[in-house]
Amino acid sequence: MLRVGLTGGIGSGKSTVSALLASLGAVVVDADAVAREVVEPGTPALAAVADRFGAEVLGADGGLDRPALGRVVFGNPTALRDLEALTHPAIWARTAQLVRDAGPDAVVVHDMPQHDNRVELDEKVTDAWGLPAVRITYSQHPDDVATQAWIRQRQMEILEAMGAKKTWGDQPGGFYTSRHLMGTCRMGKDPAKSVVDSYGRAHDVANLFIVDGSNFVTSARQQPTATIQALAYRAADNMVRMARRGEL
């Protein structure tokens, strides 16, 4: 068995690479999908979560109410550690089972998000309505930085081969205003594999619309601004139609 670890920063193409490897016959173990699977209705992990945090973290259908759970654990380190203690063993057990089921000759790809990158509610900062503000924690994975350094060096070599007299470039791993972060709130029909629907409406939170580059499922080399504007107009038109039908 060949086991491949696949991770990286936000919008680095993990999903694209894992899909390509899956099309070639690899068995992809998606950490996000496994984390959702182990807390589906009727699972021991979900029962343990409800026992620890109360029935208010369950939806009307008996499934996990993720926004409600998020309000409890984000900004509360003790509650977050308790949640991890309840779910991580189940995630590891399910992952091990998927690896065993793949067979000894399989190529297994572990698609894992970067642990330190997350979106949560700030403990102290509030917005204009007094609600907790969004806090984004982001750092680049060392492999991303190494890849940037390799690409930068190849670009310099190309310029020198073309006869460039002076070359310069940004240092790998930095943060610059020219960057476009995309893909953190992926658009799609399946709530298990995406965050918003085709109109930018969140699957898990009613009447929450997210319209920016985070909806992108992939990106071309051109600037994304015009596409973001088009999606915003489309989402706004849909909001108007929904409001007229009394669906908002």
JSON list of C-alpha atoms in Angstrom, two decimals:
[
{"chain": "A", "resi": 1, "resn": "MET", "atom": "CA", "xyz": [0.00, 0.00, 0.00]},
{"chain": "A", "resi": 2, "resn": "LEU", "atom": "CA", "xyz": [1.17, 3.48, -0.89]},
{"chain": "A", "resi": 3, "resn": "ARG", "atom": "CA", "xyz": [-0.14, 6.19, 1.45]},
{"chain": "A", "resi": 4, "resn": "VAL", "atom": "CA", "xyz": [-0.02, 9.82, 0.31]},
{"chain": "A", "resi": 5, "resn": "GLY", "atom": "CA", "xyz": [-0.61, 12.80, 2.61]},
{"chain": "A", "resi": 6, "resn": "LEU", "atom": "CA", "xyz": [-2.30, 15.72, 0.85]},
{"chain": "A", "resi": 7, "resn": "THR", "atom": "CA", "xyz": [-2.65, 19.06, 2.63]},
{"chain": "A", "resi": 8, "resn": "GLY", "atom": "CA", "xyz": [-2.00, 22.75, 2.07]},
{"chain": "A", "resi": 9, "resn": "GLY", "atom": "CA", "xyz": [-3.26, 26.26, 2.65]},
{"chain": "A", "resi": 10, "resn": "ILE", "atom": "CA", "xyz": [-6.64, 27.72, 1.76]},
{"chain": "A", "resi": 11, "resn": "GLY", "atom": "CA", "xyz": [-7.36, 27.54, -1.96]},
{"chain": "A", "resi": 12, "resn": "SER", "atom": "CA", "xyz": [-4.16, 25.62, -2.70]},
{"chain": "A", "resi": 13, "resn": "GLY", "atom": "CA", "xyz": [-5.95, 22.99, -4.80]},
{"chain": "A", "resi": 14, "resn": "LYS", "atom": "CA", "xyz": [-6.25, 20.04, -2.42]},
{"chain": "A", "resi": 15, "resn": "SER", "atom": "CA", "xyz": [-9.71, 19.09, -3.67]},
{"chain": "A", "resi": 16, "resn": "THR", "atom": "CA", "xyz": [-8.65, 19.32, -7.31]},
{"chain": "A", "resi": 17, "resn": "VAL", "atom": "CA", "xyz": [-5.62, 17.11, -6.76]},
{"chain": "A", "resi": 18, "resn": "SER", "atom": "CA", "xyz": [-7.55, 14.52, -4.72]},
{"chain": "A", "resi": 19, "resn": "ALA", "atom": "CA", "xyz": [-10.27, 14.36, -7.40]},
{"chain": "A", "resi": 20, "resn": "LEU", "atom": "CA", "xyz": [-7.63, 13.79, -10.08]},
{"chain": "A", "resi": 21, "resn": "LEU", "atom": "CA", "xyz": [-5.98, 11.03, -8.05]},
{"chain": "A", "resi": 22, "resn": "ALA", "atom": "CA", "xyz": [-9.38, 9.42, -7.41]},
{"chain": "A", "resi": 23, "resn": "SER", "atom": "CA", "xyz": [-10.08, 9.42, -11.16]},
{"chain": "A", "resi": 24, "resn": "LEU", "atom": "CA", "xyz": [-6.85, 7.48, -11.60]},
{"chain": "A", "resi": 25, "resn": "GLY", "atom": "CA", "xyz": [-7.96, 4.81, -9.12]},
{"chain": "A", "resi": 26, "resn": "ALA", "atom": "CA", "xyz": [-6.64, 6.10, -5.79]},
{"chain": "A", "resi": 27, "resn": "VAL", "atom": "CA", "xyz": [-8.73, 5.73, -2.65]},
{"chain": "A", "resi": 28, "resn": "VAL", "atom": "CA", "xyz": [-9.23, 9.21, -1.17]},
{"chain": "A", "resi": 29, "resn": "VAL", "atom": "CA", "xyz": [-9.82, 9.49, 2.57]},
{"chain": "A", "resi": 30, "resn": "ASP", "atom": "CA", "xyz": [-11.26, 12.99, 3.00]},
{"chain": "A", "resi": 31, "resn": "ALA", "atom": "CA", "xyz": [-10.80, 14.15, 6.59]},
{"chain": "A", "resi": 32, "resn": "ASP", "atom": "CA", "xyz": [-13.68, 16.65, 6.34]},
{"chain": "A", "resi": 33, "resn": "ALA", "atom": "CA", "xyz": [-16.05, 13.99, 5.00]},
{"chain": "A", "resi": 34, "resn": "VAL", "atom": "CA", "xyz": [-15.03, 11.54, 7.71]},
{"chain": "A", "resi": 35, "resn": "ALA", "atom": "CA", "xyz": [-15.52, 14.18, 10.41]},
{"chain": "A", "resi": 36, "resn": "ARG", "atom": "CA", "xyz": [-19.09, 14.70, 9.19]},
{"chain": "A", "resi": 37, "resn": "GLU", "atom": "CA", "xyz": [-19.79, 10.99, 8.82]},
{"chain": "A", "resi": 38, "resn": "VAL", "atom": "CA", "xyz": [-18.89, 10.05, 12.38]},
{"chain": "A", "resi": 39, "resn": "VAL", "atom": "CA", "xyz": [-21.49, 12.46, 13.83]},
{"chain": "A", "resi": 40, "resn": "GLU", "atom": "CA", "xyz": [-24.38, 11.49, 11.59]},
{"chain": "A", "resi": 41, "resn": "PRO", "atom": "CA", "xyz": [-27.71, 10.67, 13.31]},
{"chain": "A", "resi": 42, "resn": "GLY", "atom": "CA", "xyz": [-27.54, 7.41, 15.24]},
{"chain": "A", "resi": 43, "resn": "THR", "atom": "CA", "xyz": [-23.78, 7.39, 15.70]},
{"chain": "A", "resi": 44, "resn": "PRO", "atom": "CA", "xyz": [-22.16, 7.00, 19.13]},
{"chain": "A", "resi": 45, "resn": "ALA", "atom": "CA", "xyz": [-20.11, 10.17, 18.61]},
{"chain": "A", "resi": 46, "resn": "LEU", "atom": "CA", "xyz": [-23.21, 12.28, 18.02]},
{"chain": "A", "resi": 47, "resn": "ALA", "atom": "CA", "xyz": [-24.85, 10.81, 21.12]},
{"chain": "A", "resi": 48, "resn": "ALA", "atom": "CA", "xyz": [-21.74, 11.70, 23.14]},
{"chain": "A", "resi": 49, "resn": "VAL", "atom": "CA", "xyz": [-21.70, 15.25, 21.76]},
{"chain": "A", "resi": 50, "resn": "ALA", "atom": "CA", "xyz": [-25.38, 15.74, 22.64]},
{"chain": "A", "resi": 51, "resn": "ASP", "atom": "CA", "xyz": [-24.78, 14.31, 26.11]},
{"chain": "A", "resi": 52, "resn": "ARG", "atom": "CA", "xyz": [-21.90, 16.75, 26.70]},
{"chain": "A", "resi": 53, "resn": "PHE", "atom": "CA", "xyz": [-23.34, 19.91, 25.15]},
{"chain": "A", "resi": 54, "resn": "GLY", "atom": "CA", "xyz": [-27.08, 19.37, 25.46]},
{"chain": "A", "resi": 55, "resn": "ALA", "atom": "CA", "xyz": [-30.01, 18.82, 23.11]},
{"chain": "A", "resi": 56, "resn": "GLU", "atom": "CA", "xyz": [-29.73, 22.38, 21.81]},
{"chain": "A", "resi": 57, "resn": "VAL", "atom": "CA", "xyz": [-26.88, 21.27, 19.51]},
{"chain": "A", "resi": 58, "resn": "LEU", "atom": "CA", "xyz": [-29.28, 18.93, 17.69]},
{"chain": "A", "resi": 59, "resn": "GLY", "atom": "CA", "xyz": [-31.60, 19.95, 14.90]},
{"chain": "A", "resi": 60, "resn": "ALA", "atom": "CA", "xyz": [-35.26, 19.06, 14.51]},
{"chain": "A", "resi": 61, "resn": "ASP", "atom": "CA", "xyz": [-34.28, 16.02, 12.44]},
{"chain": "A", "resi": 62, "resn": "GLY", "atom": "CA", "xyz": [-31.98, 14.72, 15.17]},
{"chain": "A", "resi": 63, "resn": "GLY", "atom": "CA", "xyz": [-28.86, 15.63, 13.24]},
{"chain": "A", "resi": 64, "resn": "LEU", "atom": "CA", "xyz": [-26.05, 17.85, 14.45]},
{"chain": "A", "resi": 65, "resn": "ASP", "atom": "CA", "xyz": [-26.86, 21.57, 14.35]},
{"chain": "A", "resi": 66, "resn": "ARG", "atom": "CA", "xyz": [-23.40, 22.81, 13.41]},
{"chain": "A", "resi": 67, "resn": "PRO", "atom": "CA", "xyz": [-24.07, 26.54, 13.85]},
{"chain": "A", "resi": 68, "resn": "ALA", "atom": "CA", "xyz": [-25.49, 25.87, 17.32]},
{"chain": "A", "resi": 69, "resn": "LEU", "atom": "CA", "xyz": [-22.50, 23.74, 18.25]},
{"chain": "A", "resi": 70, "resn": "GLY", "atom": "CA", "xyz": [-20.16, 26.38, 16.87]},
{"chain": "A", "resi": 71, "resn": "ARG", "atom": "CA", "xyz": [-21.67, 29.02, 19.12]},
{"chain": "A", "resi": 72, "resn": "VAL", "atom": "CA", "xyz": [-20.89, 26.79, 22.09]},
{"chain": "A", "resi": 73, "resn": "VAL", "atom": "CA", "xyz": [-17.33, 25.69, 21.33]},
{"chain": "A", "resi": 74, "resn": "PHE", "atom": "CA", "xyz": [-15.73, 28.49, 19.31]},
{"chain": "A", "resi": 75, "resn": "GLY", "atom": "CA", "xyz": [-14.16, 30.96, 21.68]},
{"chain": "A", "resi": 76, "resn": "ASN", "atom": "CA", "xyz": [-14.30, 28.42, 24.51]},
{"chain": "A", "resi": 77, "resn": "PRO", "atom": "CA", "xyz": [-11.04, 26.42, 24.58]},
{"chain": "A", "resi": 78, "resn": "THR", "atom": "CA", "xyz": [-12.31, 23.99, 27.21]},
{"chain": "A", "resi": 79, "resn": "ALA", "atom": "CA", "xyz": [-15.46, 23.19, 25.24]},
{"chain": "A", "resi": 80, "resn": "LEU", "atom": "CA", "xyz": [-13.43, 22.82, 22.05]},
{"chain": "A", "resi": 81, "resn": "ARG", "atom": "CA", "xyz": [-11.05, 20.35, 23.71]},
{"chain": "A", "resi": 82, "resn": "ASP", "atom": "CA", "xyz": [-14.03, 18.38, 25.00]},
{"chain": "A", "resi": 83, "resn": "LEU", "atom": "CA", "xyz": [-15.49, 18.23, 21.50]},
{"chain": "A", "resi": 84, "resn": "GLU", "atom": "CA", "xyz": [-12.19, 17.05, 20.04]},
{"chain": "A", "resi": 85, "resn": "ALA", "atom": "CA", "xyz": [-11.87, 14.39, 22.75]},
{"chain": "A", "resi": 86, "resn": "LEU", "atom": "CA", "xyz": [-15.29, 13.04, 21.76]},
{"chain": "A", "resi": 87, "resn": "THR", "atom": "CA", "xyz": [-14.92, 13.15, 17.97]},
{"chain": "A", "resi": 88, "resn": "HIS", "atom": "CA", "xyz": [-11.23, 12.58, 17.22]},
{"chain": "A", "resi": 89, "resn": "PRO", "atom": "CA", "xyz": [-11.17, 8.91, 18.33]},
{"chain": "A", "resi": 90, "resn": "ALA", "atom": "CA", "xyz": [-14.16, 8.21, 16.08]},
{"chain": "A", "resi": 91, "resn": "ILE", "atom": "CA", "xyz": [-12.49, 10.01, 13.18]},
{"chain": "A", "resi": 92, "resn": "TRP", "atom": "CA", "xyz": [-9.27, 8.04, 13.61]},
{"chain": "A", "resi": 93, "resn": "ALA", "atom": "CA", "xyz": [-11.16, 4.75, 13.89]},
{"chain": "A", "resi": 94, "resn": "ARG", "atom": "CA", "xyz": [-13.18, 5.41, 10.73]},
{"chain": "A", "resi": 95, "resn": "THR", "atom": "CA", "xyz": [-10.05, 6.52, 8.88]},
{"chain": "A", "resi": 96, "resn": "ALA", "atom": "CA", "xyz": [-8.24, 3.32, 9.87]},
{"chain": "A", "resi": 97, "resn": "GLN", "atom": "CA", "xyz": [-11.20, 1.27, 8.68]},
{"chain": "A", "resi": 98, "resn": "LEU", "atom": "CA", "xyz": [-11.24, 2.99, 5.28]},
{"chain": "A", "resi": 99, "resn": "VAL", "atom": "CA", "xyz": [-7.51, 2.34, 4.91]},
{"chain": "A", "resi": 100, "resn": "ARG", "atom": "CA", "xyz": [-7.94, -1.35, 5.79]},
{"chain": "A", "resi": 101, "resn": "ASP", "atom": "CA", "xyz": [-10.86, -1.70, 3.37]},
{"chain": "A", "resi": 102, "resn": "ALA", "atom": "CA", "xyz": [-8.79, -0.21, 0.55]},
{"chain": "A", "resi": 103, "resn": "GLY", "atom": "CA", "xyz": [-6.64, -3.33, 0.36]},
{"chain": "A", "resi": 104, "resn": "PRO", "atom": "CA", "xyz": [-2.89, -3.95, 0.44]},
{"chain": "A", "resi": 105, "resn": "ASP", "atom": "CA", "xyz": [-2.26, -2.87, -3.16]},
{"chain": "A", "resi": 106, "resn": "ALA", "atom": "CA", "xyz": [-4.17, 0.41, -3.04]},
{"chain": "A", "resi": 107, "resn": "VAL", "atom": "CA", "xyz": [-2.93, 3.95, -3.29]},
{"chain": "A", "resi": 108, "resn": "VAL", "atom": "CA", "xyz": [-4.55, 5.78, -0.36]},
{"chain": "A", "resi": 109, "resn": "VAL", "atom": "CA", "xyz": [-4.64, 9.58, -0.39]},
{"chain": "A", "resi": 110, "resn": "HIS", "atom": "CA", "xyz": [-5.28, 11.33, 2.92]},
{"chain": "A", "resi": 111, "resn": "ASP", "atom": "CA", "xyz": [-6.91, 14.69, 2.10]},
{"chain": "A", "resi": 112, "resn": "MET", "atom": "CA", "xyz": [-6.37, 16.67, 5.30]},
{"chain": "A", "resi": 113, "resn": "PRO", "atom": "CA", "xyz": [-7.11, 20.34, 6.03]},
{"chain": "A", "resi": 114, "resn": "GLN", "atom": "CA", "xyz": [-4.42, 22.40, 7.70]},
{"chain": "A", "resi": 115, "resn": "HIS", "atom": "CA", "xyz": [-5.23, 22.28, 11.41]},
{"chain": "A", "resi": 116, "resn": "ASP", "atom": "CA", "xyz": [-4.25, 25.85, 12.24]},
{"chain": "A", "resi": 117, "resn": "ASN", "atom": "CA", "xyz": [-6.38, 27.44, 9.50]},
{"chain": "A", "resi": 118, "resn": "ARG", "atom": "CA", "xyz": [-9.91, 28.09, 10.69]},
{"chain": "A", "resi": 119, "resn": "VAL", "atom": "CA", "xyz": [-12.82, 30.50, 10.82]},
{"chain": "A", "resi": 120, "resn": "GLU", "atom": "CA", "xyz": [-14.39, 31.12, 14.23]},
{"chain": "A", "resi": 121, "resn": "LEU", "atom": "CA", "xyz": [-16.24, 33.70, 16.27]},
{"chain": "A", "resi": 122, "resn": "ASP", "atom": "CA", "xyz": [-14.12, 36.21, 18.15]},
{"chain": "A", "resi": 123, "resn": "GLU", "atom": "CA", "xyz": [-14.37, 36.14, 21.92]},
{"chain": "A", "resi": 124, "resn": "LYS", "atom": "CA", "xyz": [-14.11, 39.92, 22.37]},
{"chain": "A", "resi": 125, "resn": "VAL", "atom": "CA", "xyz": [-14.74, 41.76, 19.10]},
{"chain": "A", "resi": 126, "resn": "THR", "atom": "CA", "xyz": [-18.34, 42.37, 18.02]},
{"chain": "A", "resi": 127, "resn": "ASP", "atom": "CA", "xyz": [-19.91, 43.80, 14.89]},
{"chain": "A", "resi": 128, "resn": "ALA", "atom": "CA", "xyz": [-22.29, 46.76, 14.51]},
{"chain": "A", "resi": 129, "resn": "TRP", "atom": "CA", "xyz": [-25.18, 44.63, 15.80]},
{"chain": "A", "resi": 130, "resn": "GLY", "atom": "CA", "xyz": [-23.33, 43.43, 18.88]},
{"chain": "A", "resi": 131, "resn": "LEU", "atom": "CA", "xyz": [-22.78, 39.93, 17.52]},
{"chain": "A", "resi": 132, "resn": "PRO", "atom": "CA", "xyz": [-19.39, 38.19, 17.72]},
{"chain": "A", "resi": 133, "resn": "ALA", "atom": "CA", "xyz": [-17.19, 39.15, 14.80]},
{"chain": "A", "resi": 134, "resn": "VAL", "atom": "CA", "xyz": [-15.64, 36.58, 12.49]},
{"chain": "A", "resi": 135, "resn": "ARG", "atom": "CA", "xyz": [-12.00, 35.76, 13.21]},
{"chain": "A", "resi": 136, "resn": "ILE", "atom": "CA", "xyz": [-9.91, 34.13, 10.50]},
{"chain": "A", "resi": 137, "resn": "THR", "atom": "CA", "xyz": [-6.70, 32.36, 11.48]},
{"chain": "A", "resi": 138, "resn": "TYR", "atom": "CA", "xyz": [-4.49, 31.59, 8.51]},
{"chain": "A", "resi": 139, "resn": "SER", "atom": "CA", "xyz": [-0.93, 30.53, 7.90]},
{"chain": "A", "resi": 140, "resn": "GLN", "atom": "CA", "xyz": [0.75, 28.95, 4.91]},
{"chain": "A", "resi": 141, "resn": "HIS", "atom": "CA", "xyz": [1.73, 25.31, 5.01]},
{"chain": "A", "resi": 142, "resn": "PRO", "atom": "CA", "xyz": [5.52, 24.75, 4.76]},
{"chain": "A", "resi": 143, "resn": "ASP", "atom": "CA", "xyz": [4.98, 22.75, 1.58]},
{"chain": "A", "resi": 144, "resn": "ASP", "atom": "CA", "xyz": [3.17, 25.73, 0.03]},
{"chain": "A", "resi": 145, "resn": "VAL", "atom": "CA", "xyz": [6.13, 27.96, 0.86]},
{"chain": "A", "resi": 146, "resn": "ALA", "atom": "CA", "xyz": [8.59, 25.41, -0.55]},
{"chain": "A", "resi": 147, "resn": "THR", "atom": "CA", "xyz": [6.53, 25.16, -3.74]},
{"chain": "A", "resi": 148, "resn": "GLN", "atom": "CA", "xyz": [6.49, 28.95, -4.07]},
{"chain": "A", "resi": 149, "resn": "ALA", "atom": "CA", "xyz": [10.26, 29.05, -3.65]},
{"chain": "A", "resi": 150, "resn": "TRP", "atom": "CA", "xyz": [10.73, 26.37, -6.34]},
{"chain": "A", "resi": 151, "resn": "ILE", "atom": "CA", "xyz": [8.45, 28.20, -8.79]},
{"chain": "A", "resi": 152, "resn": "ARG", "atom": "CA", "xyz": [10.14, 31.53, -8.07]},
{"chain": "A", "resi": 153, "resn": "GLN", "atom": "CA", "xyz": [13.55, 30.05, -8.81]},
{"chain": "A", "resi": 154, "resn": "ARG", "atom": "CA", "xyz": [12.33, 28.56, -12.11]},
{"chain": "A", "resi": 155, "resn": "GLN", "atom": "CA", "xyz": [10.84, 31.93, -13.09]},
{"chain": "A", "resi": 156, "resn": "MET", "atom": "CA", "xyz": [14.16, 33.65, -12.38]},
{"chain": "A", "resi": 157, "resn": "GLU", "atom": "CA", "xyz": [16.00, 31.09, -14.50]},
{"chain": "A", "resi": 158, "resn": "ILE", "atom": "CA", "xyz": [13.60, 31.67, -17.39]},
{"chain": "A", "resi": 159, "resn": "LEU", "atom": "CA", "xyz": [14.06, 35.44, -17.19]},
{"chain": "A", "resi": 160, "resn": "GLU", "atom": "CA", "xyz": [17.84, 35.10, -17.11]},
{"chain": "A", "resi": 161, "resn": "ALA", "atom": "CA", "xyz": [17.77, 32.73, -20.08]},
{"chain": "A", "resi": 162, "resn": "MET", "atom": "CA", "xyz": [15.77, 35.36, -21.97]},
{"chain": "A", "resi": 163, "resn": "GLY", "atom": "CA", "xyz": [18.49, 37.92, -21.29]},
{"chain": "A", "resi": 164, "resn": "ALA", "atom": "CA", "xyz": [16.97, 39.87, -18.42]},
{"chain": "A", "resi": 165, "resn": "LYS", "atom": "CA", "xyz": [19.47, 42.35, -16.98]},
{"chain": "A", "resi": 166, "resn": "LYS", "atom": "CA", "xyz": [17.76, 42.75, -13.60]},
{"chain": "A", "resi": 167, "resn": "THR", "atom": "CA", "xyz": [15.35, 40.43, -11.80]},
{"chain": "A", "resi": 168, "resn": "TRP", "atom": "CA", "xyz": [13.57, 40.60, -8.47]},
{"chain": "A", "resi": 169, "resn": "GLY", "atom": "CA", "xyz": [10.58, 39.03, -6.77]},
{"chain": "A", "resi": 170, "resn": "ASP", "atom": "CA", "xyz": [8.65, 38.67, -3.53]},
{"chain": "A", "resi": 171, "resn": "GLN", "atom": "CA", "xyz": [9.92, 36.29, -0.90]},
{"chain": "A", "resi": 172, "resn": "PRO", "atom": "CA", "xyz": [7.95, 33.02, -0.63]},
{"chain": "A", "resi": 173, "resn": "GLY", "atom": "CA", "xyz": [5.58, 32.72, 2.30]},
{"chain": "A", "resi": 174, "resn": "GLY", "atom": "CA", "xyz": [4.66, 36.38, 2.59]},
{"chain": "A", "resi": 175, "resn": "PHE", "atom": "CA", "xyz": [1.22, 37.95, 2.56]},
{"chain": "A", "resi": 176, "resn": "TYR", "atom": "CA", "xyz": [0.52, 40.53, -0.12]},
{"chain": "A", "resi": 177, "resn": "THR", "atom": "CA", "xyz": [-2.56, 42.51, -1.10]},
{"chain": "A", "resi": 178, "resn": "SER", "atom": "CA", "xyz": [-2.50, 41.08, -4.62]},
{"chain": "A", "resi": 179, "resn": "ARG", "atom": "CA", "xyz": [-3.54, 37.63, -3.44]},
{"chain": "A", "resi": 180, "resn": "HIS", "atom": "CA", "xyz": [-7.02, 36.20, -4.09]},
{"chain": "A", "resi": 181, "resn": "LEU", "atom": "CA", "xyz": [-8.11, 33.60, -1.55]},
{"chain": "A", "resi": 182, "resn": "MET", "atom": "CA", "xyz": [-10.78, 31.38, -3.05]},
{"chain": "A", "resi": 183, "resn": "GLY", "atom": "CA", "xyz": [-12.58, 28.17, -2.25]},
{"chain": "A", "resi": 184, "resn": "THR", "atom": "CA", "xyz": [-13.20, 28.37, 1.52]},
{"chain": "A", "resi": 185, "resn": "CYS", "atom": "CA", "xyz": [-17.02, 28.44, 1.09]},
{"chain": "A", "resi": 186, "resn": "ARG", "atom": "CA", "xyz": [-17.32, 26.15, -1.91]},
{"chain": "A", "resi": 187, "resn": "MET", "atom": "CA", "xyz": [-20.49, 26.31, -4.04]},
{"chain": "A", "resi": 188, "resn": "GLY", "atom": "CA", "xyz": [-22.38, 23.11, -4.78]},
{"chain": "A", "resi": 189, "resn": "LYS", "atom": "CA", "xyz": [-25.61, 21.12, -4.54]},
{"chain": "A", "resi": 190, "resn": "ASP", "atom": "CA", "xyz": [-24.49, 18.60, -1.91]},
{"chain": "A", "resi": 191, "resn": "PRO", "atom": "CA", "xyz": [-24.37, 20.06, 1.63]},
{"chain": "A", "resi": 192, "resn": "ALA", "atom": "CA", "xyz": [-21.86, 17.36, 2.60]},
{"chain": "A", "resi": 193, "resn": "LYS", "atom": "CA", "xyz": [-19.39, 18.60, 0.00]},
{"chain": "A", "resi": 194, "resn": "SER", "atom": "CA", "xyz": [-20.10, 22.33, -0.20]},
{"chain": "A", "resi": 195, "resn": "VAL", "atom": "CA", "xyz": [-20.99, 25.35, 1.94]},
{"chain": "A", "resi": 196, "resn": "VAL", "atom": "CA", "xyz": [-23.39, 27.35, -0.26]},
{"chain": "A", "resi": 197, "resn": "ASP", "atom": "CA", "xyz": [-25.85, 26.55, -3.06]},
{"chain": "A", "resi": 198, "resn": "SER", "atom": "CA", "xyz": [-25.73, 27.93, -6.60]},
{"chain": "A", "resi": 199, "resn": "TYR", "atom": "CA", "xyz": [-27.08, 31.29, -5.41]},
{"chain": "A", "resi": 200, "resn": "GLY", "atom": "CA", "xyz": [-24.59, 31.69, -2.55]},
{"chain": "A", "resi": 201, "resn": "ARG", "atom": "CA", "xyz": [-27.06, 30.71, 0.17]},
{"chain": "A", "resi": 202, "resn": "ALA", "atom": "CA", "xyz": [-25.53, 28.67, 3.00]},
{"chain": "A", "resi": 203, "resn": "HIS", "atom": "CA", "xyz": [-26.76, 25.10, 3.29]},
{"chain": "A", "resi": 204, "resn": "ASP", "atom": "CA", "xyz": [-26.52, 25.06, 7.09]},
{"chain": "A", "resi": 205, "resn": "VAL", "atom": "CA", "xyz": [-27.64, 28.59, 8.03]},
{"chain": "A", "resi": 206, "resn": "ALA", "atom": "CA", "xyz": [-30.97, 29.89, 6.74]},
{"chain": "A", "resi": 207, "resn": "ASN", "atom": "CA", "xyz": [-30.85, 33.29, 5.02]},
{"chain": "A", "resi": 208, "resn": "LEU", "atom": "CA", "xyz": [-27.06, 33.54, 5.17]},
{"chain": "A", "resi": 209, "resn": "PHE", "atom": "CA", "xyz": [-25.71, 34.47, 1.75]},
{"chain": "A", "resi": 210, "resn": "ILE", "atom": "CA", "xyz": [-21.97, 34.45, 1.04]},
{"chain": "A", "resi": 211, "resn": "VAL", "atom": "CA", "xyz": [-20.91, 36.14, -2.19]},
{"chain": "A", "resi": 212, "resn": "ASP", "atom": "CA", "xyz": [-17.20, 36.52, -2.83]},
{"chain": "A", "resi": 213, "resn": "GLY", "atom": "CA", "xyz": [-14.25, 34.53, -4.10]},
{"chain": "A", "resi": 214, "resn": "SER", "atom": "CA", "xyz": [-14.78, 31.86, -1.46]},
{"chain": "A", "resi": 215, "resn": "ASN", "atom": "CA", "xyz": [-17.64, 30.38, -3.55]},
{"chain": "A", "resi": 216, "resn": "PHE", "atom": "CA", "xyz": [-15.28, 29.38, -6.35]},
{"chain": "A", "resi": 217, "resn": "VAL", "atom": "CA", "xyz": [-14.77, 25.66, -6.93]},
{"chain": "A", "resi": 218, "resn": "THR", "atom": "CA", "xyz": [-11.74, 26.41, -9.08]},
{"chain": "A", "resi": 219, "resn": "SER", "atom": "CA", "xyz": [-10.01, 29.44, -10.55]},
{"chain": "A", "resi": 220, "resn": "ALA", "atom": "CA", "xyz": [-8.69, 30.50, -13.92]},
{"chain": "A", "resi": 221, "resn": "ARG", "atom": "CA", "xyz": [-5.60, 32.66, -14.33]},
{"chain": "A", "resi": 222, "resn": "GLN", "atom": "CA", "xyz": [-7.65, 35.84, -14.88]},
{"chain": "A", "resi": 223, "resn": "GLN", "atom": "CA", "xyz": [-8.66, 38.27, -12.13]},
{"chain": "A", "resi": 224, "resn": "PRO", "atom": "CA", "xyz": [-11.78, 36.96, -10.35]},
{"chain": "A", "resi": 225, "resn": "THR", "atom": "CA", "xyz": [-13.41, 40.34, -9.69]},
{"chain": "A", "resi": 226, "resn": "ALA", "atom": "CA", "xyz": [-15.82, 40.30, -12.64]},
{"chain": "A", "resi": 227, "resn": "THR", "atom": "CA", "xyz": [-16.96, 36.77, -11.79]},
{"chain": "A", "resi": 228, "resn": "ILE", "atom": "CA", "xyz": [-17.54, 37.77, -8.17]},
{"chain": "A", "resi": 229, "resn": "GLN", "atom": "CA", "xyz": [-19.61, 40.75, -9.36]},
{"chain": "A", "resi": 230, "resn": "ALA", "atom": "CA", "xyz": [-21.67, 38.53, -11.67]},
{"chain": "A", "resi": 231, "resn": "LEU", "atom": "CA", "xyz": [-22.35, 36.05, -8.86]},
{"chain": "A", "resi": 232, "resn": "ALA", "atom": "CA", "xyz": [-23.33, 38.93, -6.56]},
{"chain": "A", "resi": 233, "resn": "TYR", "atom": "CA", "xyz": [-25.86, 40.27, -9.09]},
{"chain": "A", "resi": 234, "resn": "ARG", "atom": "CA", "xyz": [-27.23, 36.76, -9.57]},
{"chain": "A", "resi": 235, "resn": "ALA", "atom": "CA", "xyz": [-27.55, 36.19, -5.83]},
{"chain": "A", "resi": 236, "resn": "ALA", "atom": "CA", "xyz": [-29.25, 39.58, -5.37]},
{"chain": "A", "resi": 237, "resn": "ASP", "atom": "CA", "xyz": [-31.80, 38.83, -8.10]},
{"chain": "A", "resi": 238, "resn": "ASN", "atom": "CA", "xyz": [-32.56, 35.51, -6.42]},
{"chain": "A", "resi": 239, "resn": "MET", "atom": "CA", "xyz": [-32.98, 37.20, -3.03]},
{"chain": "A", "resi": 240, "resn": "VAL", "atom": "CA", "xyz": [-35.56, 39.55, -4.57]},
{"chain": "A", "resi": 241, "resn": "ARG", "atom": "CA", "xyz": [-37.50, 36.64, -6.09]},
{"chain": "A", "resi": 242, "resn": "MET", "atom": "CA", "xyz": [-37.38, 34.71, -2.82]},
{"chain": "A", "resi": 243, "resn": "ALA", "atom": "CA", "xyz": [-38.55, 37.75, -0.83]},
{"chain": "A", "resi": 244, "resn": "ARG", "atom": "CA", "xyz": [-41.51, 38.25, -3.17]},
{"chain": "A", "resi": 245, "resn": "ARG", "atom": "CA", "xyz": [-42.46, 34.60, -2.68]},
{"chain": "A", "resi": 246, "resn": "GLY", "atom": "CA", "xyz": [-42.14, 34.94, 1.08]},
{"chain": "A", "resi": 247, "resn": "GLU", "atom": "CA", "xyz": [-39.25, 32.48, 1.26]},
{"chain": "A", "resi": 248, "resn": "LEU", "atom": "CA", "xyz": [-36.79, 34.70, 3.15]}
]
